[in-house]
PDB file of C-alpha atoms in Angstrom:
ATOM      1  CA  MET W   1     -72.451 -26.870  18.212  1.00 50.00           C
ATOM      2  CA  ARG W   2     -72.848 -28.439  14.171  1.00 55.00           C
ATOM      3  CA  HIS W   3     -71.512 -31.816  12.573  1.00 53.00           C
ATOM      4  CA  THR W   4     -71.032 -31.573   8.283  1.00 59.00           C
ATOM      5  CA  GLU W   5     -73.250 -34.751   7.529  1.00 58.00           C
ATOM      6  CA  SER W   6     -69.433 -36.481   6.509  1.00 63.00           C
ATOM      7  CA  ASP W   7     -69.172 -36.235  10.812  1.00 63.00           C
ATOM      8  CA  LEU W   8     -73.714 -37.184  11.117  1.00 57.00           C
ATOM      9  CA  ARG W   9     -73.064 -40.151   8.510  1.00 61.00           C
ATOM     10  CA  THR W  10     -69.306 -41.894   9.741  1.00 65.00           C
ATOM     11  CA  LEU W  11     -71.363 -41.708  13.937  1.00 58.00           C
ATOM     12  CA  LEU W  12     -74.411 -42.768  12.423  1.00 57.00           C
ATOM     13  CA  ASP W  13     -71.757 -46.627  10.679  1.00 62.00           C
ATOM     14  CA  GLU W  14     -69.979 -46.542  13.462  1.00 60.00           C
ATOM     15  CA  HIS W  15     -73.611 -46.912  15.745  1.00 55.00           C
ATOM     16  CA  GLY W  16     -74.801 -49.501  13.419  1.00 55.00           C
ATOM     17  CA  ARG W  17     -72.356 -51.942  14.290  1.00 54.00           C
ATOM     18  CA  GLU W  18     -72.530 -52.496  17.168  1.00 52.00           C
ATOM     19  CA  ARG W  19     -75.605 -53.259  17.303  1.00 51.00           C
ATOM     20  CA  ALA W  20     -75.322 -55.686  14.446  1.00 51.00           C
ATOM     21  CA  GLY W  21     -72.558 -57.105  16.375  1.00 51.00           C
ATOM     22  CA  ARG W  22     -74.297 -56.234  19.644  1.00 50.00           C
ATOM     23  CA  GLU W  23     -71.992 -54.825  21.413  1.00 49.00           C
ATOM     24  CA  PRO W  24     -73.708 -52.206  24.138  1.00 49.00           C
ATOM     25  CA  VAL W  25     -75.311 -49.317  22.329  1.00 50.00           C
ATOM     26  CA  ALA W  26     -72.640 -45.735  23.494  1.00 52.00           C
ATOM     27  CA  PRO W  27     -75.122 -43.055  24.772  1.00 56.00           C
ATOM     28  CA  LEU W  28     -76.060 -39.891  23.335  1.00 55.00           C
ATOM     29  CA  ASP W  29     -73.046 -37.916  25.424  1.00 63.00           C
ATOM     30  CA  ALA W  30     -70.254 -40.523  23.837  1.00 63.00           C
ATOM     31  CA  ILE W  31     -70.657 -39.900  20.551  1.00 60.00           C
ATOM     32  CA  VAL W  32     -70.956 -35.739  20.715  1.00 58.00           C
ATOM     33  CA  ARG W  33     -67.433 -35.948  22.458  1.00 71.00           C
ATOM     34  CA  ARG W  34     -66.175 -37.908  20.230  1.00 69.00           C
ATOM     35  CA  GLY W  35     -68.188 -35.945  17.324  1.00 66.00           C
ATOM     36  CA  ARG W  36     -65.752 -32.663  19.137  1.00 73.00           C
ATOM     37  CA  ARG W  37     -62.724 -34.610  18.550  1.00 74.00           C
ATOM     38  CA  MET W  38     -63.446 -35.213  15.636  1.00 69.00           C
ATOM     39  CA  ARG W  39     -64.680 -32.032  14.241  1.00 69.00           C
ATOM     40  CA  ARG W  40     -61.023 -30.746  16.525  1.00 73.00           C
ATOM     41  CA  THR W  41     -58.592 -33.057  14.770  1.00 65.00           C
ATOM     42  CA  ARG W  42     -59.653 -31.907  11.121  1.00 67.00           C
ATOM     43  CA  ARG W  43     -59.536 -28.005  12.141  1.00 67.00           C
ATOM     44  CA  ALA W  44     -56.028 -27.994  13.288  1.00 60.00           C
ATOM     45  CA  VAL W  45     -55.092 -29.969  10.652  1.00 54.00           C
ATOM     46  CA  THR W  46     -56.470 -27.435   8.550  1.00 57.00           C
ATOM     47  CA  ALA W  47     -54.787 -24.650  10.699  1.00 55.00           C
ATOM     48  CA  GLY W  48     -51.438 -25.964  10.034  1.00 54.00           C
ATOM     49  CA  ALA W  49     -52.095 -26.289   6.469  1.00 49.00           C
ATOM     50  CA  ALA W  50     -53.222 -22.762   6.328  1.00 49.00           C
ATOM     51  CA  VAL W  51     -49.635 -21.704   8.049  1.00 45.00           C
ATOM     52  CA  THR W  52     -47.487 -23.650   5.142  1.00 48.00           C
ATOM     53  CA  PHE W  53     -49.221 -21.884   2.756  1.00 42.00           C
ATOM     54  CA  ALA W  54     -48.741 -18.149   4.089  1.00 45.00           C
ATOM     55  CA  VAL W  55     -46.335 -19.180   5.386  1.00 42.00           C
ATOM     56  CA  ALA W  56     -44.616 -20.421   1.285  1.00 43.00           C
ATOM     57  CA  ALA W  57     -46.160 -17.339  -0.132  1.00 43.00           C
ATOM     58  CA  VAL W  58     -44.572 -14.732   2.150  1.00 42.00           C
ATOM     59  CA  ALA W  59     -40.824 -16.099   0.957  1.00 45.00           C
ATOM     60  CA  LEU W  60     -42.219 -15.936  -2.249  1.00 37.00           C
ATOM     61  CA  GLY W  61     -43.041 -12.359  -2.118  1.00 46.00           C
ATOM     62  CA  ASN W  62     -39.789 -12.355  -0.911  1.00 46.00           C
ATOM     63  CA  GLY W  63     -37.948 -13.129  -3.434  1.00 43.00           C
ATOM     64  CA  LEU W  64     -39.900 -11.656  -5.902  1.00 37.00           C
ATOM     65  CA  LEU W  65     -39.682  -8.311  -4.205  1.00 38.00           C
ATOM     66  CA  THR W  66     -35.637  -8.768  -3.891  1.00 41.00           C
ATOM     67  CA  GLY W  67     -34.865 -10.376  -7.197  1.00 45.00           C
ATOM     68  CA  PRO W  68     -32.284 -13.692  -7.534  1.00 46.00           C
ATOM     69  CA  PRO W  69     -28.900 -13.238  -5.201  1.00 43.00           C
ATOM     70  CA  ARG W  70     -26.373 -11.035  -6.279  1.00 42.00           C
ATOM     71  CA  ALA W  71     -23.416 -11.830  -7.362  1.00 39.00           C
ATOM     72  CA  ASP W  72     -21.213  -9.529  -5.345  1.00 36.00           C
ATOM     73  CA  ARG W  73     -22.896 -10.481  -1.834  1.00 36.00           C
ATOM     74  CA  THR W  74     -23.041 -14.249  -2.610  1.00 33.00           C
ATOM     75  CA  THR W  75     -19.240 -14.647  -3.165  1.00 34.00           C
ATOM     76  CA  VAL W  76     -18.662 -12.385   0.064  1.00 35.00           C
ATOM     77  CA  ALA W  77     -20.278 -14.668   2.386  1.00 35.00           C
ATOM     78  CA  ALA W  78     -18.419 -17.764   0.857  1.00 37.00           C
ATOM     79  CA  GLN W  79     -15.116 -15.861   0.834  1.00 38.00           C
ATOM     80  CA  PRO W  80     -12.631 -16.568   4.119  1.00 40.00           C
ATOM     81  CA  THR W  81     -12.013 -13.220   6.121  1.00 38.00           C
ATOM     82  CA  ASP W  82      -8.118 -13.837   5.051  1.00 42.00           C
ATOM     83  CA  SER W  83      -8.999 -14.332   1.706  1.00 41.00           C
ATOM     84  CA  ALA W  84      -7.085 -11.445   0.291  1.00 46.00           C
ATOM     85  CA  GLN W  85      -4.473 -12.536  -2.195  1.00 46.00           C
ATOM     86  CA  PRO W  86      -1.720 -11.211  -2.014  1.00 53.00           C
ATOM     87  CA  ALA W  87      -0.825  -8.610  -5.522  1.00 63.00           C
ATOM     88  CA  HIS W  88       1.338 -10.494  -8.283  1.00 83.00           C
ATOM     89  CA  TRP W  89       4.962  -9.521  -9.736  1.00 90.00           C
ATOM     90  CA  PRO W  90       6.970 -10.860 -11.135  1.00 92.00           C
ATOM     91  CA  LYS W  91       9.848 -12.757  -8.852  1.00 92.00           C
ATOM     92  CA  LEU W  92      13.644 -11.325 -10.215  1.00 93.00           C
ATOM     93  CA  PRO W  93      16.498 -14.517  -9.211  1.00 91.00           C
ATOM     94  CA  ASP W  94      18.549 -14.539  -6.117  1.00 93.00           C
ATOM     95  CA  SER W  95      21.674 -13.859  -8.247  1.00 93.00           C
ATOM     96  CA  LEU W  96      23.079 -13.259 -11.776  1.00 91.00           C
ATOM     97  CA  PRO W  97      26.310 -15.369 -12.567  1.00 91.00           C
ATOM     98  CA  VAL W  98      28.295 -14.393 -14.663  1.00 89.00           C
ATOM     99  CA  VAL W  99      31.352 -16.114 -16.285  1.00 86.00           C
ATOM    100  CA  LEU W 100      34.457 -13.932 -17.615  1.00 82.00           C
ATOM    101  CA  GLY W 101      36.590 -16.128 -19.410  1.00 82.00           C
ATOM    102  CA  ALA W 102      38.002 -19.215 -16.986  1.00 84.00           C
ATOM    103  CA  GLU W 103      36.854 -16.966 -14.368  1.00 85.00           C
ATOM    104  CA  LYS W 104      32.782 -17.281 -12.702  1.00 90.00           C
ATOM    105  CA  PHE W 105      31.246 -15.453 -10.345  1.00 90.00           C
ATOM    106  CA  ASP W 106      27.882 -14.623  -8.579  1.00 93.00           C
ATOM    107  CA  LEU W 107      26.265 -10.727  -8.495  1.00 94.00           C
ATOM    108  CA  ARG W 108      23.878 -10.194  -5.575  1.00 95.00           C
ATOM    109  CA  PRO W 109      20.917  -7.589  -5.996  1.00 94.00           C
ATOM    110  CA  ILE W 110      21.692  -3.910  -4.632  1.00 94.00           C
ATOM    111  CA  TYR W 111      18.295  -2.394  -6.415  1.00 93.00           C
ATOM    112  CA  ALA W 112      15.212  -3.162  -7.563  1.00 93.00           C
ATOM    113  CA  GLY W 113      12.632  -1.011  -9.326  1.00 94.00           C
ATOM    114  CA  ARG W 114       8.804  -1.636 -10.185  1.00 95.00           C
ATOM    115  CA  PHE W 115       6.101  -0.883 -12.726  1.00 96.00           C
ATOM    116  CA  GLU W 116       3.077  -1.108 -13.248  1.00 96.00           C
ATOM    117  CA  LYS W 117       3.333   0.316 -16.576  1.00 95.00           C
ATOM    118  CA  VAL W 118       4.529  -0.826 -20.216  1.00 96.00           C
ATOM    119  CA  GLY W 119       5.007   1.505 -23.287  1.00 95.00           C
ATOM    120  CA  ALA W 120       7.143   4.009 -22.123  1.00 91.00           C
ATOM    121  CA  GLY W 121      11.077   4.318 -20.624  1.00 94.00           C
ATOM    122  CA  GLN W 122      11.861   3.800 -16.814  1.00 95.00           C
ATOM    123  CA  THR W 123      15.032   4.898 -15.550  1.00 95.00           C
ATOM    124  CA  LEU W 124      17.006   3.208 -12.498  1.00 95.00           C
ATOM    125  CA  THR W 125      19.563   5.300 -10.944  1.00 96.00           C
ATOM    126  CA  PHE W 126      21.481   3.410  -7.956  1.00 95.00           C
ATOM    127  CA  THR W 127      25.405   3.758  -6.942  1.00 95.00           C
ATOM    128  CA  PRO W 128      27.493   0.915  -8.372  1.00 95.00           C
ATOM    129  CA  THR W 129      29.322  -0.985  -5.800  1.00 94.00           C
ATOM    130  CA  SER W 130      31.952  -2.439  -8.826  1.00 93.00           C
ATOM    131  CA  TYR W 131      32.986  -3.083 -12.679  1.00 92.00           C
ATOM    132  CA  SER W 132      30.880  -5.576 -13.113  1.00 91.00           C
ATOM    133  CA  THR W 133      28.124  -4.050 -12.259  1.00 94.00           C
ATOM    134  CA  GLY W 134      24.520  -6.470 -14.051  1.00 93.00           C
ATOM    135  CA  VAL W 135      20.636  -5.265 -15.346  1.00 94.00           C
ATOM    136  CA  LYS W 136      18.017  -8.000 -15.194  1.00 94.00           C
ATOM    137  CA  VAL W 137      14.805  -7.393 -15.829  1.00 95.00           C
ATOM    138  CA  ALA W 138      11.722  -9.995 -15.401  1.00 95.00           C
ATOM    139  CA  CYS W 139       8.402  -9.763 -15.890  1.00 95.00           C
ATOM    140  CA  ALA W 140       4.462 -10.187 -15.656  1.00 94.00           C
ATOM    141  CA  ASP W 141       4.266 -11.003 -19.806  1.00 94.00           C
ATOM    142  CA  PRO W 142       7.386 -13.426 -20.571  1.00 94.00           C
ATOM    143  CA  ARG W 143       5.909 -12.080 -24.592  1.00 95.00           C
ATOM    144  CA  ALA W 144       7.041  -8.884 -23.452  1.00 96.00           C
ATOM    145  CA  TRP W 145       9.432  -6.673 -25.957  1.00 96.00           C
ATOM    146  CA  VAL W 146      12.457  -5.367 -22.808  1.00 96.00           C
ATOM    147  CA  VAL W 147      15.143  -3.001 -24.121  1.00 96.00           C
ATOM    148  CA  VAL W 148      18.070  -2.712 -21.791  1.00 95.00           C
ATOM    149  CA  GLU W 149      20.450   0.620 -22.699  1.00 94.00           C
ATOM    150  CA  MET W 150      23.715   0.950 -20.473  1.00 92.00           C
ATOM    151  CA  PRO W 151      26.121   4.007 -21.207  1.00 90.00           C
ATOM    152  CA  LEU W 152      29.782   2.714 -21.758  1.00 89.00           C
ATOM    153  CA  LYS W 153      33.744   3.492 -21.485  1.00 86.00           C
ATOM    154  CA  GLY W 154      33.835   6.281 -24.375  1.00 80.00           C
ATOM    155  CA  GLY W 155      30.616   7.713 -24.297  1.00 81.00           C
ATOM    156  CA  GLU W 156      29.083   4.882 -25.978  1.00 84.00           C
ATOM    157  CA  THR W 157      25.620   3.432 -25.450  1.00 87.00           C
ATOM    158  CA  GLY W 158      25.229  -0.081 -25.596  1.00 86.00           C
ATOM    159  CA  GLY W 159      22.740  -2.654 -24.658  1.00 85.00           C
ATOM    160  CA  THR W 160      20.423  -5.603 -25.305  1.00 90.00           C
ATOM    161  CA  THR W 161      16.735  -6.243 -26.425  1.00 92.00           C
ATOM    162  CA  GLY W 162      14.723  -9.541 -26.704  1.00 93.00           C
ATOM    163  CA  ARG W 163      11.296 -10.944 -24.943  1.00 94.00           C
ATOM    164  CA  CYS W 164      11.906 -10.115 -21.309  1.00 93.00           C
ATOM    165  CA  GLY W 165      10.757 -14.541 -21.098  1.00 88.00           C
ATOM    166  CA  ASP W 166      14.078 -14.621 -22.659  1.00 78.00           C
ATOM    167  CA  ALA W 167      16.740 -13.397 -20.198  1.00 69.00           C
ATOM    168  CA  VAL W 168      17.531 -10.160 -21.507  1.00 73.00           C
ATOM    169  CA  GLY W 169      19.695  -8.955 -19.131  1.00 76.00           C
ATOM    170  CA  GLY W 170      23.116  -7.661 -19.546  1.00 80.00           C
ATOM    171  CA  HIS W 171      26.636  -6.454 -17.016  1.00 82.00           C
ATOM    172  CA  HIS W 172      29.811  -4.114 -17.376  1.00 85.00           C
ATOM    173  CA  ASP W 173      32.853  -5.712 -16.330  1.00 84.00           C
ATOM    174  CA  ARG W 174      35.971  -3.223 -16.595  1.00 84.00           C
ATOM    175  CA  LYS W 175      36.808  -2.691 -20.110  1.00 86.00           C
ATOM    176  CA  SER W 176      32.859  -2.011 -20.697  1.00 87.00           C
ATOM    177  CA  ALA W 177      32.479   0.455 -17.846  1.00 89.00           C
ATOM    178  CA  PRO W 178      32.562   3.709 -18.222  1.00 90.00           C
ATOM    179  CA  SER W 179      35.257   5.567 -16.571  1.00 85.00           C
ATOM    180  CA  GLY W 180      34.512   7.202 -13.176  1.00 89.00           C
ATOM    181  CA  TRP W 181      31.586   4.249 -12.821  1.00 93.00           C
ATOM    182  CA  LEU W 182      32.550   3.936  -9.080  1.00 93.00           C
ATOM    183  CA  LYS W 183      33.282   7.355  -8.647  1.00 93.00           C
ATOM    184  CA  ARG W 184      29.122   8.046  -8.771  1.00 92.00           C
ATOM    185  CA  PRO W 185      25.708   7.513  -9.462  1.00 95.00           C
ATOM    186  CA  GLN W 186      24.559   5.838 -12.166  1.00 94.00           C
ATOM    187  CA  SER W 187      21.787   4.728 -14.781  1.00 94.00           C
ATOM    188  CA  ILE W 188      20.549   2.231 -16.817  1.00 95.00           C
ATOM    189  CA  ARG W 189      17.765   3.301 -19.407  1.00 95.00           C
ATOM    190  CA  ILE W 190      14.316   0.765 -19.284  1.00 96.00           C
ATOM    191  CA  TRP W 191      12.099  -0.309 -21.540  1.00 96.00           C
ATOM    192  CA  VAL W 192       8.861  -2.338 -21.479  1.00 96.00           C
ATOM    193  CA  PHE W 193       6.306  -3.421 -24.559  1.00 97.00           C
ATOM    194  CA  PRO W 194       3.299  -4.810 -25.564  1.00 95.00           C
ATOM    195  CA  GLY W 195       3.764  -8.676 -26.538  1.00 93.00           C
ATOM    196  CA  ASP W 196       1.742  -7.619 -29.159  1.00 93.00           C
ATOM    197  CA  ALA W 197       3.389  -4.214 -30.098  1.00 92.00           C
ATOM    198  CA  PRO W 198       3.121  -2.739 -33.662  1.00 92.00           C
ATOM    199  CA  ILE W 199       7.033  -3.161 -34.761  1.00 90.00           C
ATOM    200  CA  ARG W 200       6.540  -3.648 -38.156  1.00 88.00           C
ATOM    201  CA  GLN W 201       4.052  -0.875 -38.697  1.00 88.00           C
ATOM    202  CA  VAL W 202       5.548   1.502 -37.233  1.00 89.00           C
ATOM    203  CA  ALA W 203      10.013   0.148 -37.759  1.00 86.00           C
ATOM    204  CA  CYS W 204       8.643  -2.933 -41.234  1.00 84.00           C
ATOM    205  CA  ARG W 205       7.091  -0.985 -43.227  1.00 77.00           C
ATOM    206  CA  GLU W 206       8.557  -1.268 -46.563  1.00 73.00           C
ATOM    207  CA  THR W 207      10.149  -4.395 -45.818  1.00 76.00           C
ATOM    208  CA  PRO W 208       7.038  -6.849 -43.546  1.00 72.00           C
ATOM    209  CA  ASP W 209       8.386  -9.421 -45.240  1.00 76.00           C
ATOM    210  CA  THR W 210      11.400 -10.095 -43.856  1.00 80.00           C
ATOM    211  CA  CYS W 211      10.858  -7.894 -40.239  1.00 85.00           C
ATOM    212  CA  ASP W 212      10.883 -11.236 -38.181  1.00 88.00           C
ATOM    213  CA  GLU W 213      11.952 -11.177 -34.360  1.00 88.00           C
ATOM    214  CA  SER W 214      15.196 -10.350 -35.096  1.00 89.00           C
ATOM    215  CA  ALA W 215      15.188  -7.342 -37.118  1.00 90.00           C
ATOM    216  CA  GLN W 216      11.626  -5.497 -35.037  1.00 91.00           C
ATOM    217  CA  GLY W 217      14.400  -6.179 -31.205  1.00 91.00           C
ATOM    218  CA  ARG W 218      17.264  -4.565 -33.898  1.00 90.00           C
ATOM    219  CA  ALA W 219      14.816  -2.226 -34.705  1.00 91.00           C
ATOM    220  CA  LEU W 220      14.173  -1.196 -31.344  1.00 93.00           C
ATOM    221  CA  ARG W 221      17.220  -0.213 -30.448  1.00 92.00           C
ATOM    222  CA  ARG W 222      16.639   2.880 -32.669  1.00 93.00           C
ATOM    223  CA  PRO W 223      16.035   5.754 -30.461  1.00 93.00           C
ATOM    224  CA  GLU W 224      12.753   7.415 -33.465  1.00 94.00           C
ATOM    225  CA  VAL W 225      11.088   3.740 -33.324  1.00 94.00           C
ATOM    226  CA  ARG W 226      10.450   3.674 -29.501  1.00 94.00           C
ATOM    227  CA  ASP W 227       9.385   6.707 -29.650  1.00 95.00           C
ATOM    228  CA  ARG W 228       6.550   5.863 -32.379  1.00 94.00           C
ATOM    229  CA  LEU W 229       5.663   3.039 -30.802  1.00 95.00           C
ATOM    230  CA  SER W 230       5.789   5.118 -27.030  1.00 95.00           C
ATOM    231  CA  ALA W 231       3.247   7.737 -29.362  1.00 95.00           C
ATOM    232  CA  MET W 232       0.905   4.855 -30.866  1.00 94.00           C
ATOM    233  CA  ILE W 233       0.469   2.350 -27.917  1.00 93.00           C
ATOM    234  CA  GLY W 234       0.829   4.989 -25.211  1.00 93.00           C
ATOM    235  CA  GLU W 235       0.941   3.636 -21.728  1.00 94.00           C
ATOM    236  CA  ARG W 236      -0.946   0.021 -20.669  1.00 94.00           C
ATOM    237  CA  PRO W 237      -1.505  -2.172 -18.003  1.00 95.00           C
ATOM    238  CA  GLY W 238       1.519  -4.861 -17.601  1.00 95.00           C
ATOM    239  CA  ARG W 239       4.142  -4.999 -14.101  1.00 96.00           C
ATOM    240  CA  TRP W 240       7.684  -5.379 -14.561  1.00 96.00           C
ATOM    241  CA  VAL W 241      10.380  -5.513 -12.356  1.00 95.00           C
ATOM    242  CA  ALA W 242      14.059  -4.264 -12.913  1.00 95.00           C
ATOM    243  CA  GLY W 243      17.312  -5.644 -10.181  1.00 95.00           C
ATOM    244  CA  ILE W 244      20.542  -4.386 -10.500  1.00 95.00           C
ATOM    245  CA  TYR W 245      23.707  -6.235  -9.062  1.00 96.00           C
ATOM    246  CA  ASP W 246      27.156  -5.605  -8.545  1.00 95.00           C
ATOM    247  CA  ARG W 247      29.820  -7.832  -6.824  1.00 92.00           C
ATOM    248  CA  ALA W 248      31.354  -7.142  -3.352  1.00 84.00           C
ATOM    249  CA  ALA W 249      32.865  -3.314  -2.790  1.00 76.00           C
ATOM    250  CA  GLU W 250      36.008  -3.185  -4.644  1.00 63.00           C
ATOM    251  CA  ALA W 251      38.393   0.704  -5.306  1.00 55.00           C
ATOM    252  CA  SER W 252      38.829   1.674  -7.792  1.00 49.00           C
ATOM    253  CA  PRO W 253      42.546   3.103  -8.778  1.00 45.00           C
ATOM    254  CA  ALA W 254      42.952   7.267  -8.737  1.00 41.00           C
ATOM    255  CA  PRO W 255      45.635   8.744 -10.756  1.00 41.00           C
ATOM    256  CA  GLU W 256      47.900   9.258  -8.270  1.00 36.00           C
ATOM    257  CA  GLY W 257      46.697   6.206  -6.546  1.00 34.00           C
ATOM    258  CA  GLU W 258      44.745   6.701  -4.111  1.00 36.00           C
ATOM    259  CA  PRO W 259      41.031   4.564  -3.754  1.00 35.00           C
ATOM    260  CA  LEU W 260      38.074   6.316  -4.562  1.00 32.00           C
ATOM    261  CA  THR W 261      35.486   6.851  -2.139  1.00 34.00           C
ATOM    262  CA  ASP W 262      31.779   5.340  -3.147  1.00 34.00           C
ATOM    263  CA  ALA W 263      28.307   7.175  -3.146  1.00 34.00           C
ATOM    264  CA  ASP W 264      26.321   6.872   0.025  1.00 35.00           C
ATOM    265  CA  GLY W 265      23.036   3.871  -0.970  1.00 33.00           C
ATOM    266  CA  PRO W 266      20.790   3.753  -3.816  1.00 33.00           C
ATOM    267  CA  SER W 267      19.036   6.633  -5.320  1.00 33.00           C
ATOM    268  CA  GLY W 268      16.339   6.680  -7.141  1.00 35.00           C
ATOM    269  CA  SER W 269      13.084   7.458  -7.169  1.00 37.00           C
ATOM    270  CA  ALA W 270       9.998   4.923  -6.501  1.00 41.00           C
ATOM    271  CA  PRO W 271      12.833   2.180  -5.772  1.00 41.00           C
ATOM    272  CA  THR W 272      11.990  -0.471  -4.119  1.00 39.00           C
ATOM    273  CA  PRO W 273      14.741  -2.485  -2.114  1.00 37.00           C
ATOM    274  CA  ALA W 274      16.048  -5.891  -3.359  1.00 40.00           C
ATOM    275  CA  GLY W 275      15.637  -9.342  -2.391  1.00 35.00           C
TER     276      GLY W 275
END
């Protein structure tokens, strides 16, 4: 067994103090045992510090090897299992109020379509239940441009144009609905363009200074403008919904005075039930 110089000095100092105070001198074996305890204590402290350093070195090494924590892993770990959010869709109104002179009533939804692209026309095909059929469009971007095209009596085509957030829509009545409106499924054509669509560039090349919102809306009613605009911007992501609203089923007088039979339920491509 070996003692360090420091251990020997400590033992000699203690031995000297004991003699100066005239206390009994510690026997040699007690001095040896005390030296052993001092060495064990120092060895334990040294070993503990070495273990702590080794753990820190391993952790640091792992950090250098793997790099900083990945953001996606951290996010996934922090999210609860039920944190998935449903896809956001614009909401259509539960009813469409109509005022015809002194008559006021609400139209109820009978059909709806959902679309995830803007920049091209879409067709809604449905079976009307009255002559007061209406349409309403809602967009994720309220500044999007909307064009609604509906068949009119006599074979003409009419509709509305404007920003989506400005309550774009419309409805028929007995004076505007085409003859045979209740005899077969009908179709309404709708275009939705981005809010920043270059309508001035397409439709107002000669008079750009006077091409305000009203002029741009009127320009979108022309099929050639819509076609050029669609070709220029193509289809882009953009969610919007269109709803068809109507009154309770009503009979249309046939030429011989007998009621007509309505067609079966709504039909069309990729329909989404209203409500």
